[in-house]
Amino acid sequence: MAATTSPPGARALAWCLHLLLVSLLMLAAGRAVADHDPRAAGVVAAAAALGLVYAAGGLLTRARAAHRAAVLWLTAVSAVWLVLLVLSADGVWLAFPLYFLHLHLLSRRAGLAAVAATTLAAVVAFAAHRGSFGPATAVGPILGAVVAVAVVWGYEALYQESERRRRLIEDLSAARADLAAAQHAAGVLAERERLAREIHDTLAQGLSSIQLLLRAAERALPDGVAARHVAQARQAAVDNLAEARRFVAALAPPALEGGTLTAALHRLCATTSARHRLAARFRLTGDPVPLPTAYEVALLRVAQSALANTVRHAHASTVEVTLGYLAGQVTVDVADDGTGFDPAATPTGDPGSGGFGLAAMRARVRALGGTLDVRSAPGRGTAVSAHLPVDVDAELSR
């Protein structure tokens, strides 16, 4: 028998079907011989032929024959069964395993038609052998057909539900693994940023102050051994300050490694457009000036968080990220054409509505002395703007 699918337990069911069919063939042939039926020889020959044709189905399975070959084999089995049915009334009982073959090998509609045709043939043949037709003549084949259909369709429904749950479990496992990896990566990046801020605010600033003080001392001292020692100490402070700054740069987010904030935001928009059905555009206004690493990290994080909210909640088709260098400040604006929302109605701690994201963005910007504005309304899109103060002269002199 050529199976179209191999769900769990299919092999056991197939062997049960084999045993049932062989047992019914032996029953039909044995009764014909035992009852000295004048057509016993024909019954035995038809039963043997049916058994051989049925056994040929195993070859089709091993040869992985096409569905058309399996249907031709099923047609041959049914034809030999009809011959046996004409010769012996006991052939009626073989209709039951045939029901399962039809339902298993054929499509649902074709299988039902084949089961109906087999049931009709069994009822007519049984009535002909008995010489009369009555309700009892039709009850057996019809009841067997109903049971077969219910068993096969019920088994298919259970198997499909099992497959659906298996896929759901796999998806949940994959989602958990992705979430764990994302949380780990976020923790690593957060720790890197914290270390970078701490080193910048303590060691780097302290070494810078030491360098300035030693330079002043070097200028105040006359030439001599003390002046040379001060010069050496100042050079050591300069070297260590450079190392500290390189260390801070190495601890910056990967998107800022080896590049500028402008390039990082441009890559962020390109990546967002490639991964989602969203046209993300980047625009630069003003003349770029060097920014502290903390500023670049904060503005990049604001843009990333705002874009993530747009992807998850806004149902937008376009979004524009603008990096602006204005007089005395640097800004990042993220504006989309999505569904928008009421900022006043968004709970501060509601992760499902982006409340945590907005609160985190606002806290990050405020920590650097800046402000975060959110402008939105239902049906009118959303615009998130981060403003950080910048002392251009101080930054250019660094």
mmCIF file of C-alpha atoms in Angstrom:
data_model
loop_
_atom_site.group_PDB
_atom_site.id
_atom_site.type_symbol
_atom_site.label_atom_id
_atom_site.label_comp_id
_atom_site.label_asym_id
_atom_site.label_seq_id
_atom_site.Cartn_x
_atom_site.Cartn_y
_atom_site.Cartn_z
ATOM 1 C CA MET A 1 0.000 0.000 0.000
ATOM 2 C CA ALA A 2 1.479 3.372 -1.008
ATOM 3 C CA ALA A 3 0.960 5.866 1.714
ATOM 4 C CA THR A 4 0.743 9.515 0.909
ATOM 5 C CA THR A 5 1.841 10.646 4.358
ATOM 6 C CA SER A 6 3.671 9.039 7.275
ATOM 7 C CA PRO A 7 2.259 10.489 10.482
ATOM 8 C CA PRO A 8 3.084 8.888 13.821
ATOM 9 C CA GLY A 9 1.366 5.500 14.176
ATOM 10 C CA ALA A 10 0.797 5.104 10.425
ATOM 11 C CA ARG A 11 2.920 1.955 10.295
ATOM 12 C CA ALA A 12 0.915 0.274 13.082
ATOM 13 C CA LEU A 13 -2.365 1.196 11.395
ATOM 14 C CA ALA A 14 -1.086 -0.120 8.064
ATOM 15 C CA TRP A 15 -0.187 -3.484 9.603
ATOM 16 C CA CYS A 16 -3.612 -3.719 11.222
ATOM 17 C CA LEU A 17 -5.185 -3.083 7.816
ATOM 18 C CA HIS A 18 -2.998 -5.759 6.219
ATOM 19 C CA LEU A 19 -3.982 -8.320 8.841
ATOM 20 C CA LEU A 20 -7.660 -7.445 8.506
ATOM 21 C CA LEU A 21 -7.668 -7.840 4.742
ATOM 22 C CA VAL A 22 -5.733 -11.137 4.813
ATOM 23 C CA SER A 23 -8.035 -12.490 7.511
ATOM 24 C CA LEU A 24 -11.165 -11.598 5.525
ATOM 25 C CA LEU A 25 -9.703 -13.164 2.360
ATOM 26 C CA MET A 26 -8.966 -16.379 4.242
ATOM 27 C CA LEU A 27 -12.486 -16.284 5.713
ATOM 28 C CA ALA A 28 -14.112 -15.933 2.292
ATOM 29 C CA ALA A 29 -11.990 -18.674 0.718
ATOM 30 C CA GLY A 30 -12.327 -21.003 3.737
ATOM 31 C CA ARG A 31 -16.114 -20.696 3.930
ATOM 32 C CA ALA A 32 -16.487 -21.327 0.210
ATOM 33 C CA VAL A 33 -14.466 -24.555 0.502
ATOM 34 C CA ALA A 34 -16.093 -25.622 3.770
ATOM 35 C CA ASP A 35 -19.620 -25.079 2.393
ATOM 36 C CA HIS A 36 -18.776 -27.000 -0.814
ATOM 37 C CA ASP A 37 -19.793 -23.980 -2.824
ATOM 38 C CA PRO A 38 -19.820 -24.889 -6.545
ATOM 39 C CA ARG A 39 -17.926 -21.648 -7.159
ATOM 40 C CA ALA A 40 -15.344 -22.409 -4.454
ATOM 41 C CA ALA A 41 -12.501 -22.684 -6.968
ATOM 42 C CA GLY A 42 -13.330 -19.262 -8.408
ATOM 43 C CA VAL A 43 -13.648 -17.758 -4.931
ATOM 44 C CA VAL A 44 -10.255 -19.161 -3.889
ATOM 45 C CA ALA A 45 -8.669 -17.915 -7.133
ATOM 46 C CA ALA A 46 -10.217 -14.452 -6.767
ATOM 47 C CA ALA A 47 -9.132 -14.242 -3.104
ATOM 48 C CA ALA A 48 -5.590 -15.266 -4.034
ATOM 49 C CA ALA A 49 -5.520 -12.765 -6.890
ATOM 50 C CA LEU A 50 -6.764 -10.006 -4.609
ATOM 51 C CA GLY A 51 -4.095 -10.882 -2.044
ATOM 52 C CA LEU A 52 -1.343 -10.774 -4.706
ATOM 53 C CA VAL A 53 -2.504 -7.459 -6.147
ATOM 54 C CA TYR A 54 -2.770 -5.997 -2.657
ATOM 55 C CA ALA A 55 0.736 -7.240 -1.785
ATOM 56 C CA ALA A 56 2.057 -5.477 -4.892
ATOM 57 C CA GLY A 57 1.240 -2.224 -3.145
ATOM 58 C CA GLY A 58 4.237 -2.804 -0.886
ATOM 59 C CA LEU A 59 6.499 -2.688 -3.934
ATOM 60 C CA LEU A 60 4.956 0.618 -4.923
ATOM 61 C CA THR A 61 5.771 1.975 -1.457
ATOM 62 C CA ARG A 62 9.388 0.885 -1.621
ATOM 63 C CA ALA A 63 9.734 2.266 -5.122
ATOM 64 C CA ARG A 64 8.246 5.583 -3.969
ATOM 65 C CA ALA A 65 5.855 5.484 -6.912
ATOM 66 C CA ALA A 66 3.940 8.513 -8.007
ATOM 67 C CA HIS A 67 0.406 9.156 -6.823
ATOM 68 C CA ARG A 68 -0.957 8.159 -10.229
ATOM 69 C CA ALA A 69 0.591 4.682 -9.928
ATOM 70 C CA ALA A 70 -0.930 4.295 -6.464
ATOM 71 C CA VAL A 71 -4.361 5.218 -7.840
ATOM 72 C CA LEU A 72 -3.989 2.645 -10.639
ATOM 73 C CA TRP A 73 -3.062 0.036 -8.038
ATOM 74 C CA LEU A 74 -6.141 0.939 -5.994
ATOM 75 C CA THR A 75 -8.269 0.592 -9.125
ATOM 76 C CA ALA A 76 -6.851 -2.896 -9.748
ATOM 77 C CA VAL A 77 -7.546 -3.915 -6.135
ATOM 78 C CA SER A 78 -11.126 -2.676 -6.416
ATOM 79 C CA ALA A 79 -11.652 -4.513 -9.739
ATOM 80 C CA VAL A 80 -10.469 -7.848 -8.316
ATOM 81 C CA TRP A 81 -12.625 -7.249 -5.238
ATOM 82 C CA LEU A 82 -15.681 -6.789 -7.473
ATOM 83 C CA VAL A 83 -14.968 -10.188 -9.060
ATOM 84 C CA LEU A 84 -14.764 -11.765 -5.620
ATOM 85 C CA LEU A 85 -17.937 -9.919 -4.593
ATOM 86 C CA VAL A 86 -19.824 -11.390 -7.540
ATOM 87 C CA LEU A 87 -18.670 -14.916 -6.647
ATOM 88 C CA SER A 88 -19.161 -14.767 -2.856
ATOM 89 C CA ALA A 89 -21.348 -12.836 -0.422
ATOM 90 C CA ASP A 90 -18.447 -12.890 2.035
ATOM 91 C CA GLY A 91 -16.669 -10.423 -0.238
ATOM 92 C CA VAL A 92 -18.942 -7.764 1.256
ATOM 93 C CA TRP A 93 -16.818 -7.645 4.415
ATOM 94 C CA LEU A 94 -13.750 -6.685 2.398
ATOM 95 C CA ALA A 95 -15.422 -3.363 1.662
ATOM 96 C CA PHE A 96 -14.365 -2.161 5.139
ATOM 97 C CA PRO A 97 -10.575 -2.240 4.557
ATOM 98 C CA LEU A 98 -11.187 -0.841 1.062
ATOM 99 C CA TYR A 99 -12.840 2.189 2.651
ATOM 100 C CA PHE A 100 -9.601 3.002 4.465
ATOM 101 C CA LEU A 101 -7.567 2.583 1.282
ATOM 102 C CA HIS A 102 -9.812 5.000 -0.606
ATOM 103 C CA LEU A 103 -9.740 7.600 2.129
ATOM 104 C CA HIS A 104 -5.985 7.264 2.584
ATOM 105 C CA LEU A 105 -4.831 7.353 -1.026
ATOM 106 C CA LEU A 106 -7.352 9.718 -2.602
ATOM 107 C CA SER A 107 -8.269 13.314 -1.963
ATOM 108 C CA ARG A 108 -11.112 14.008 0.435
ATOM 109 C CA ARG A 109 -13.709 14.513 -2.314
ATOM 110 C CA ALA A 110 -12.482 11.592 -4.459
ATOM 111 C CA GLY A 111 -12.191 9.381 -1.383
ATOM 112 C CA LEU A 112 -15.788 10.063 -0.371
ATOM 113 C CA ALA A 113 -16.972 9.288 -3.902
ATOM 114 C CA ALA A 114 -15.006 6.027 -3.928
ATOM 115 C CA VAL A 115 -16.374 5.046 -0.497
ATOM 116 C CA ALA A 116 -19.930 5.755 -1.696
ATOM 117 C CA ALA A 117 -19.404 3.678 -4.861
ATOM 118 C CA THR A 118 -17.895 0.800 -2.856
ATOM 119 C CA THR A 119 -20.792 0.914 -0.382
ATOM 120 C CA LEU A 120 -23.336 0.847 -3.217
ATOM 121 C CA ALA A 121 -21.604 -2.124 -4.849
ATOM 122 C CA ALA A 122 -21.489 -3.998 -1.533
ATOM 123 C CA VAL A 123 -25.163 -3.372 -0.808
ATOM 124 C CA VAL A 124 -26.303 -4.402 -4.312
ATOM 125 C CA ALA A 125 -24.124 -7.538 -4.360
ATOM 126 C CA PHE A 126 -25.209 -8.583 -0.872
ATOM 127 C CA ALA A 127 -28.871 -8.134 -1.806
ATOM 128 C CA ALA A 128 -28.332 -10.160 -4.992
ATOM 129 C CA HIS A 129 -26.719 -13.028 -3.064
ATOM 130 C CA ARG A 130 -29.599 -13.043 -0.552
ATOM 131 C CA GLY A 131 -32.205 -12.748 -3.264
ATOM 132 C CA SER A 132 -33.960 -9.838 -1.560
ATOM 133 C CA PHE A 133 -33.300 -6.296 -0.414
ATOM 134 C CA GLY A 134 -34.080 -4.890 3.008
ATOM 135 C CA PRO A 135 -32.776 -2.411 5.573
ATOM 136 C CA ALA A 136 -30.625 -5.114 7.159
ATOM 137 C CA THR A 137 -28.884 -5.600 3.823
ATOM 138 C CA ALA A 138 -27.706 -2.009 3.699
ATOM 139 C CA VAL A 139 -26.969 -1.419 7.384
ATOM 140 C CA GLY A 140 -23.628 -3.287 7.484
ATOM 141 C CA PRO A 141 -21.855 -1.624 4.516
ATOM 142 C CA ILE A 142 -23.247 1.810 5.301
ATOM 143 C CA LEU A 143 -22.322 1.600 8.981
ATOM 144 C CA GLY A 144 -18.828 0.412 8.044
ATOM 145 C CA ALA A 145 -18.433 3.344 5.643
ATOM 146 C CA VAL A 146 -19.514 5.843 8.304
ATOM 147 C CA VAL A 147 -17.108 4.355 10.860
ATOM 148 C CA ALA A 148 -14.220 4.390 8.365
ATOM 149 C CA VAL A 149 -14.825 8.007 7.396
ATOM 150 C CA ALA A 150 -15.111 9.072 11.033
ATOM 151 C CA VAL A 151 -11.932 7.224 12.024
ATOM 152 C CA VAL A 152 -9.827 8.529 9.132
ATOM 153 C CA TRP A 153 -11.029 12.120 9.360
ATOM 154 C CA GLY A 154 -10.759 12.121 13.131
ATOM 155 C CA TYR A 155 -7.222 10.780 12.935
ATOM 156 C CA GLU A 156 -6.285 13.413 10.361
ATOM 157 C CA ALA A 157 -7.739 16.171 12.539
ATOM 158 C CA LEU A 158 -5.800 14.939 15.573
ATOM 159 C CA TYR A 159 -2.614 14.701 13.534
ATOM 160 C CA GLN A 160 -3.019 18.217 12.159
ATOM 161 C CA GLU A 161 -3.684 19.582 15.643
ATOM 162 C CA SER A 162 -0.612 17.756 16.917
ATOM 163 C CA GLU A 163 1.479 19.237 14.112
ATOM 164 C CA ARG A 164 0.123 22.702 14.826
ATOM 165 C CA ARG A 165 1.040 22.399 18.491
ATOM 166 C CA ARG A 166 4.476 21.032 17.618
ATOM 167 C CA ARG A 167 5.147 23.991 15.331
ATOM 168 C CA LEU A 168 3.834 26.362 18.007
ATOM 169 C CA ILE A 169 6.172 24.844 20.594
ATOM 170 C CA GLU A 170 9.097 25.150 18.170
ATOM 171 C CA ASP A 171 8.210 28.774 17.491
ATOM 172 C CA LEU A 172 7.952 29.493 21.219
ATOM 173 C CA SER A 173 11.295 27.808 21.860
ATOM 174 C CA ALA A 174 12.898 29.811 19.067
ATOM 175 C CA ALA A 175 11.308 33.016 20.371
ATOM 176 C CA ARG A 176 12.600 32.306 23.878
ATOM 177 C CA ALA A 177 16.083 31.664 22.531
ATOM 178 C CA ASP A 178 15.972 34.882 20.500
ATOM 179 C CA LEU A 179 14.680 36.820 23.511
ATOM 180 C CA ALA A 180 17.412 35.420 25.740
ATOM 181 C CA ALA A 181 20.055 36.298 23.144
ATOM 182 C CA ALA A 182 18.602 39.797 22.719
ATOM 183 C CA GLN A 183 18.509 40.349 26.487
ATOM 184 C CA HIS A 184 22.092 39.137 26.803
ATOM 185 C CA ALA A 185 23.232 41.404 23.985
ATOM 186 C CA ALA A 186 21.329 44.334 25.493
ATOM 187 C CA GLY A 187 22.931 43.683 28.873
ATOM 188 C CA VAL A 188 26.392 43.523 27.329
ATOM 189 C CA LEU A 189 25.839 46.772 25.415
ATOM 190 C CA ALA A 190 24.408 48.498 28.480
ATOM 191 C CA GLU A 191 27.434 47.473 30.548
ATOM 192 C CA ARG A 192 29.775 48.629 27.816
ATOM 193 C CA GLU A 193 28.057 52.010 27.709
ATOM 194 C CA ARG A 194 28.164 52.305 31.504
ATOM 195 C CA LEU A 195 31.873 51.534 31.581
ATOM 196 C CA ALA A 196 32.507 53.996 28.769
ATOM 197 C CA ARG A 197 30.663 56.745 30.661
ATOM 198 C CA GLU A 198 32.433 55.954 33.920
ATOM 199 C CA ILE A 199 35.872 55.957 32.300
ATOM 200 C CA HIS A 200 35.120 59.143 30.401
ATOM 201 C CA ASP A 201 33.764 60.930 33.457
ATOM 202 C CA THR A 202 36.463 59.765 35.908
ATOM 203 C CA LEU A 203 39.750 58.518 34.525
ATOM 204 C CA ALA A 204 39.753 60.511 31.288
ATOM 205 C CA GLN A 205 38.700 63.729 32.984
ATOM 206 C CA GLY A 206 41.166 63.162 35.824
ATOM 207 C CA LEU A 207 44.052 62.528 33.430
ATOM 208 C CA SER A 208 43.093 65.602 31.440
ATOM 209 C CA SER A 209 43.192 67.717 34.616
ATOM 210 C CA ILE A 210 46.548 66.221 35.614
ATOM 211 C CA GLN A 211 47.928 67.059 32.173
ATOM 212 C CA LEU A 212 46.817 70.679 32.439
ATOM 213 C CA LEU A 213 48.240 71.046 35.945
ATOM 214 C CA LEU A 214 51.569 69.520 34.932
ATOM 215 C CA ARG A 215 51.755 71.803 31.914
ATOM 216 C CA ALA A 216 51.268 74.788 34.183
ATOM 217 C CA ALA A 217 53.912 73.461 36.580
ATOM 218 C CA GLU A 218 56.318 72.845 33.695
ATOM 219 C CA ARG A 219 55.964 76.435 32.553
ATOM 220 C CA ALA A 220 56.470 77.767 36.090
ATOM 221 C CA LEU A 221 59.628 75.757 36.786
ATOM 222 C CA PRO A 222 63.041 76.815 35.488
ATOM 223 C CA ASP A 223 64.934 74.443 33.253
ATOM 224 C CA GLY A 224 66.456 71.636 35.253
ATOM 225 C CA VAL A 225 65.898 68.147 36.632
ATOM 226 C CA ALA A 226 62.559 69.023 38.207
ATOM 227 C CA ALA A 227 61.274 70.500 34.952
ATOM 228 C CA ARG A 228 62.318 67.388 33.055
ATOM 229 C CA HIS A 229 60.538 65.146 35.566
ATOM 230 C CA VAL A 230 57.412 67.280 35.280
ATOM 231 C CA ALA A 231 57.617 67.068 31.483
ATOM 232 C CA GLN A 232 57.949 63.301 31.671
ATOM 233 C CA ALA A 233 54.995 63.085 34.050
ATOM 234 C CA ARG A 234 52.903 65.286 31.736
ATOM 235 C CA GLN A 235 53.776 63.094 28.748
ATOM 236 C CA ALA A 236 52.777 60.001 30.740
ATOM 237 C CA ALA A 237 49.441 61.659 31.545
ATOM 238 C CA VAL A 238 48.986 62.523 27.852
ATOM 239 C CA ASP A 239 49.731 58.922 26.822
ATOM 240 C CA ASN A 240 47.379 57.471 29.428
ATOM 241 C CA LEU A 241 44.640 59.951 28.454
ATOM 242 C CA ALA A 242 44.945 58.800 24.856
ATOM 243 C CA GLU A 243 44.687 55.165 25.995
ATOM 244 C CA ALA A 244 41.636 55.979 28.102
ATOM 245 C CA ARG A 245 39.943 57.705 25.183
ATOM 246 C CA ARG A 246 40.701 54.760 22.890
ATOM 247 C CA PHE A 247 39.257 52.459 25.529
ATOM 248 C CA VAL A 248 36.101 54.583 25.736
ATOM 249 C CA ALA A 249 35.771 54.505 21.959
ATOM 250 C CA ALA A 250 36.149 50.712 21.972
ATOM 251 C CA LEU A 251 33.297 50.481 24.475
ATOM 252 C CA ALA A 252 30.950 52.542 22.329
ATOM 253 C CA PRO A 253 28.014 50.809 20.578
ATOM 254 C CA PRO A 254 29.016 48.666 17.544
ATOM 255 C CA ALA A 255 27.033 50.936 15.223
ATOM 256 C CA LEU A 256 29.382 53.810 16.120
ATOM 257 C CA GLU A 257 32.612 51.834 15.902
ATOM 258 C CA GLY A 258 34.845 53.135 13.169
ATOM 259 C CA GLY A 259 32.272 55.675 11.963
ATOM 260 C CA THR A 260 30.272 58.780 12.688
ATOM 261 C CA LEU A 261 26.797 59.291 14.039
ATOM 262 C CA THR A 262 25.688 60.324 10.559
ATOM 263 C CA ALA A 263 26.908 57.063 9.050
ATOM 264 C CA ALA A 264 25.364 55.027 11.888
ATOM 265 C CA LEU A 265 21.940 56.635 11.400
ATOM 266 C CA HIS A 266 22.160 56.173 7.628
ATOM 267 C CA ARG A 267 22.922 52.458 8.128
ATOM 268 C CA LEU A 268 20.086 52.192 10.646
ATOM 269 C CA CYS A 269 17.570 53.533 8.101
ATOM 270 C CA ALA A 270 18.900 51.248 5.379
ATOM 271 C CA THR A 271 18.686 48.211 7.668
ATOM 272 C CA THR A 272 15.147 49.104 8.750
ATOM 273 C CA SER A 273 13.995 49.454 5.133
ATOM 274 C CA ALA A 274 15.593 46.121 4.209
ATOM 275 C CA ARG A 275 14.072 44.191 7.115
ATOM 276 C CA HIS A 276 10.576 45.658 7.229
ATOM 277 C CA ARG A 277 7.886 46.899 4.873
ATOM 278 C CA LEU A 278 8.777 50.451 5.709
ATOM 279 C CA ALA A 279 10.544 53.144 3.690
ATOM 280 C CA ALA A 280 13.027 54.667 6.140
ATOM 281 C CA ARG A 281 14.845 57.763 4.885
ATOM 282 C CA PHE A 282 17.732 59.651 6.475
ATOM 283 C CA ARG A 283 18.324 63.381 6.171
ATOM 284 C CA LEU A 284 21.168 65.537 7.474
ATOM 285 C CA THR A 285 20.797 69.262 8.120
ATOM 286 C CA GLY A 286 23.470 71.687 9.188
ATOM 287 C CA ASP A 287 27.220 71.230 9.386
ATOM 288 C CA PRO A 288 28.310 68.240 11.492
ATOM 289 C CA VAL A 289 30.547 68.967 14.474
ATOM 290 C CA PRO A 290 32.382 66.487 16.730
ATOM 291 C CA LEU A 291 30.181 65.203 19.533
ATOM 292 C CA PRO A 292 31.016 63.479 22.814
ATOM 293 C CA THR A 293 30.595 59.725 22.655
ATOM 294 C CA ALA A 294 27.809 59.924 25.249
ATOM 295 C CA TYR A 295 25.889 62.304 22.975
ATOM 296 C CA GLU A 296 26.306 60.073 19.934
ATOM 297 C CA VAL A 297 25.251 56.999 21.919
ATOM 298 C CA ALA A 298 22.172 58.761 23.323
ATOM 299 C CA LEU A 299 21.021 60.098 19.941
ATOM 300 C CA LEU A 300 21.598 56.734 18.262
ATOM 301 C CA ARG A 301 19.621 54.954 20.973
ATOM 302 C CA VAL A 302 16.749 57.425 20.648
ATOM 303 C CA ALA A 303 16.614 56.844 16.883
ATOM 304 C CA GLN A 304 16.762 53.065 17.320
ATOM 305 C CA SER A 305 14.011 53.047 19.945
ATOM 306 C CA ALA A 306 11.763 55.393 17.965
ATOM 307 C CA LEU A 307 12.192 53.328 14.801
ATOM 308 C CA ALA A 308 11.437 50.153 16.766
ATOM 309 C CA ASN A 309 8.197 51.707 18.042
ATOM 310 C CA THR A 310 7.302 52.725 14.486
ATOM 311 C CA VAL A 311 7.839 49.188 13.218
ATOM 312 C CA ARG A 312 5.887 47.565 16.065
ATOM 313 C CA HIS A 313 2.994 49.950 16.591
ATOM 314 C CA ALA A 314 2.630 52.658 13.944
ATOM 315 C CA HIS A 315 1.634 50.601 10.863
ATOM 316 C CA ALA A 316 3.438 53.290 8.873
ATOM 317 C CA SER A 317 4.592 53.192 5.266
ATOM 318 C CA THR A 318 7.336 55.824 5.540
ATOM 319 C CA VAL A 319 9.506 57.225 8.312
ATOM 320 C CA GLU A 320 12.151 59.935 8.160
ATOM 321 C CA VAL A 321 15.118 60.285 10.510
ATOM 322 C CA THR A 322 16.673 63.752 10.562
ATOM 323 C CA LEU A 323 19.977 64.598 12.241
ATOM 324 C CA GLY A 324 20.255 68.352 12.668
ATOM 325 C CA TYR A 325 23.207 70.445 13.764
ATOM 326 C CA LEU A 326 21.666 73.746 14.813
ATOM 327 C CA ALA A 327 22.955 76.756 16.718
ATOM 328 C CA GLY A 328 23.961 75.470 20.125
ATOM 329 C CA GLN A 329 22.220 72.106 19.870
ATOM 330 C CA VAL A 330 22.068 68.835 17.986
ATOM 331 C CA THR A 331 18.738 67.157 17.286
ATOM 332 C CA VAL A 332 17.401 63.836 16.083
ATOM 333 C CA ASP A 333 13.858 63.776 14.708
ATOM 334 C CA VAL A 334 11.990 60.550 13.832
ATOM 335 C CA ALA A 335 8.678 61.216 12.058
ATOM 336 C CA ASP A 336 6.336 58.599 10.559
ATOM 337 C CA ASP A 337 2.997 58.608 8.744
ATOM 338 C CA GLY A 338 1.475 55.878 10.898
ATOM 339 C CA THR A 339 -1.708 55.621 12.905
ATOM 340 C CA GLY A 340 -0.442 57.832 15.692
ATOM 341 C CA PHE A 341 -1.671 57.848 19.297
ATOM 342 C CA ASP A 342 -2.559 60.137 22.160
ATOM 343 C CA PRO A 343 0.673 60.770 24.121
ATOM 344 C CA ALA A 344 -1.309 61.898 27.156
ATOM 345 C CA ALA A 345 -3.176 58.573 27.238
ATOM 346 C CA THR A 346 -0.063 56.391 27.042
ATOM 347 C CA PRO A 347 0.743 54.838 30.441
ATOM 348 C CA THR A 348 4.330 55.493 31.493
ATOM 349 C CA GLY A 349 5.042 51.868 32.282
ATOM 350 C CA ASP A 350 3.033 50.100 29.610
ATOM 351 C CA PRO A 351 5.455 48.069 27.472
ATOM 352 C CA GLY A 352 2.721 47.093 25.055
ATOM 353 C CA SER A 353 2.124 50.720 24.066
ATOM 354 C CA GLY A 354 5.754 51.769 24.036
ATOM 355 C CA GLY A 355 5.577 53.483 27.433
ATOM 356 C CA PHE A 356 8.868 52.036 28.640
ATOM 357 C CA GLY A 357 10.575 53.034 25.373
ATOM 358 C CA LEU A 358 9.472 56.663 25.627
ATOM 359 C CA ALA A 359 10.413 56.822 29.303
ATOM 360 C CA ALA A 360 13.856 55.358 28.594
ATOM 361 C CA MET A 361 14.450 57.804 25.729
ATOM 362 C CA ARG A 362 13.375 60.753 27.868
ATOM 363 C CA ALA A 363 15.575 59.649 30.804
ATOM 364 C CA ARG A 364 18.603 59.154 28.552
ATOM 365 C CA VAL A 365 18.238 62.598 26.966
ATOM 366 C CA ARG A 366 17.549 64.385 30.255
ATOM 367 C CA ALA A 367 20.676 62.826 31.773
ATOM 368 C CA LEU A 368 22.673 64.857 29.224
ATOM 369 C CA GLY A 369 20.736 68.062 29.828
ATOM 370 C CA GLY A 370 18.495 67.690 26.788
ATOM 371 C CA THR A 371 14.801 67.366 26.108
ATOM 372 C CA LEU A 372 12.577 64.874 24.328
ATOM 373 C CA ASP A 373 9.366 65.949 22.597
ATOM 374 C CA VAL A 374 6.668 63.574 21.353
ATOM 375 C CA ARG A 375 4.068 64.941 18.956
ATOM 376 C CA SER A 376 1.300 62.632 17.843
ATOM 377 C CA ALA A 377 -2.432 62.308 17.341
ATOM 378 C CA PRO A 378 -4.651 59.396 16.273
ATOM 379 C CA GLY A 379 -4.495 59.083 12.502
ATOM 380 C CA ARG A 380 -1.820 61.782 12.078
ATOM 381 C CA GLY A 381 1.450 59.951 12.584
ATOM 382 C CA THR A 382 4.091 60.443 15.255
ATOM 383 C CA ALA A 383 7.177 62.639 15.575
ATOM 384 C CA VAL A 384 9.812 62.101 18.267
ATOM 385 C CA SER A 385 12.434 64.843 18.683
ATOM 386 C CA ALA A 386 15.525 64.716 20.900
ATOM 387 C CA HIS A 387 17.452 67.959 21.573
ATOM 388 C CA LEU A 388 20.893 68.047 23.206
ATOM 389 C CA PRO A 389 22.815 71.259 23.956
ATOM 390 C CA VAL A 390 26.213 71.520 22.274
ATOM 391 C CA ASP A 391 29.005 73.992 22.936
ATOM 392 C CA VAL A 392 30.411 74.114 19.420
ATOM 393 C CA ASP A 393 33.528 76.082 20.354
ATOM 394 C CA ALA A 394 34.360 73.692 23.184
ATOM 395 C CA GLU A 395 33.849 70.647 20.992
ATOM 396 C CA LEU A 396 35.977 72.043 18.175
ATOM 397 C CA SER A 397 38.793 72.818 20.636
ATOM 398 C CA ARG A 398 38.918 69.298 22.004
#
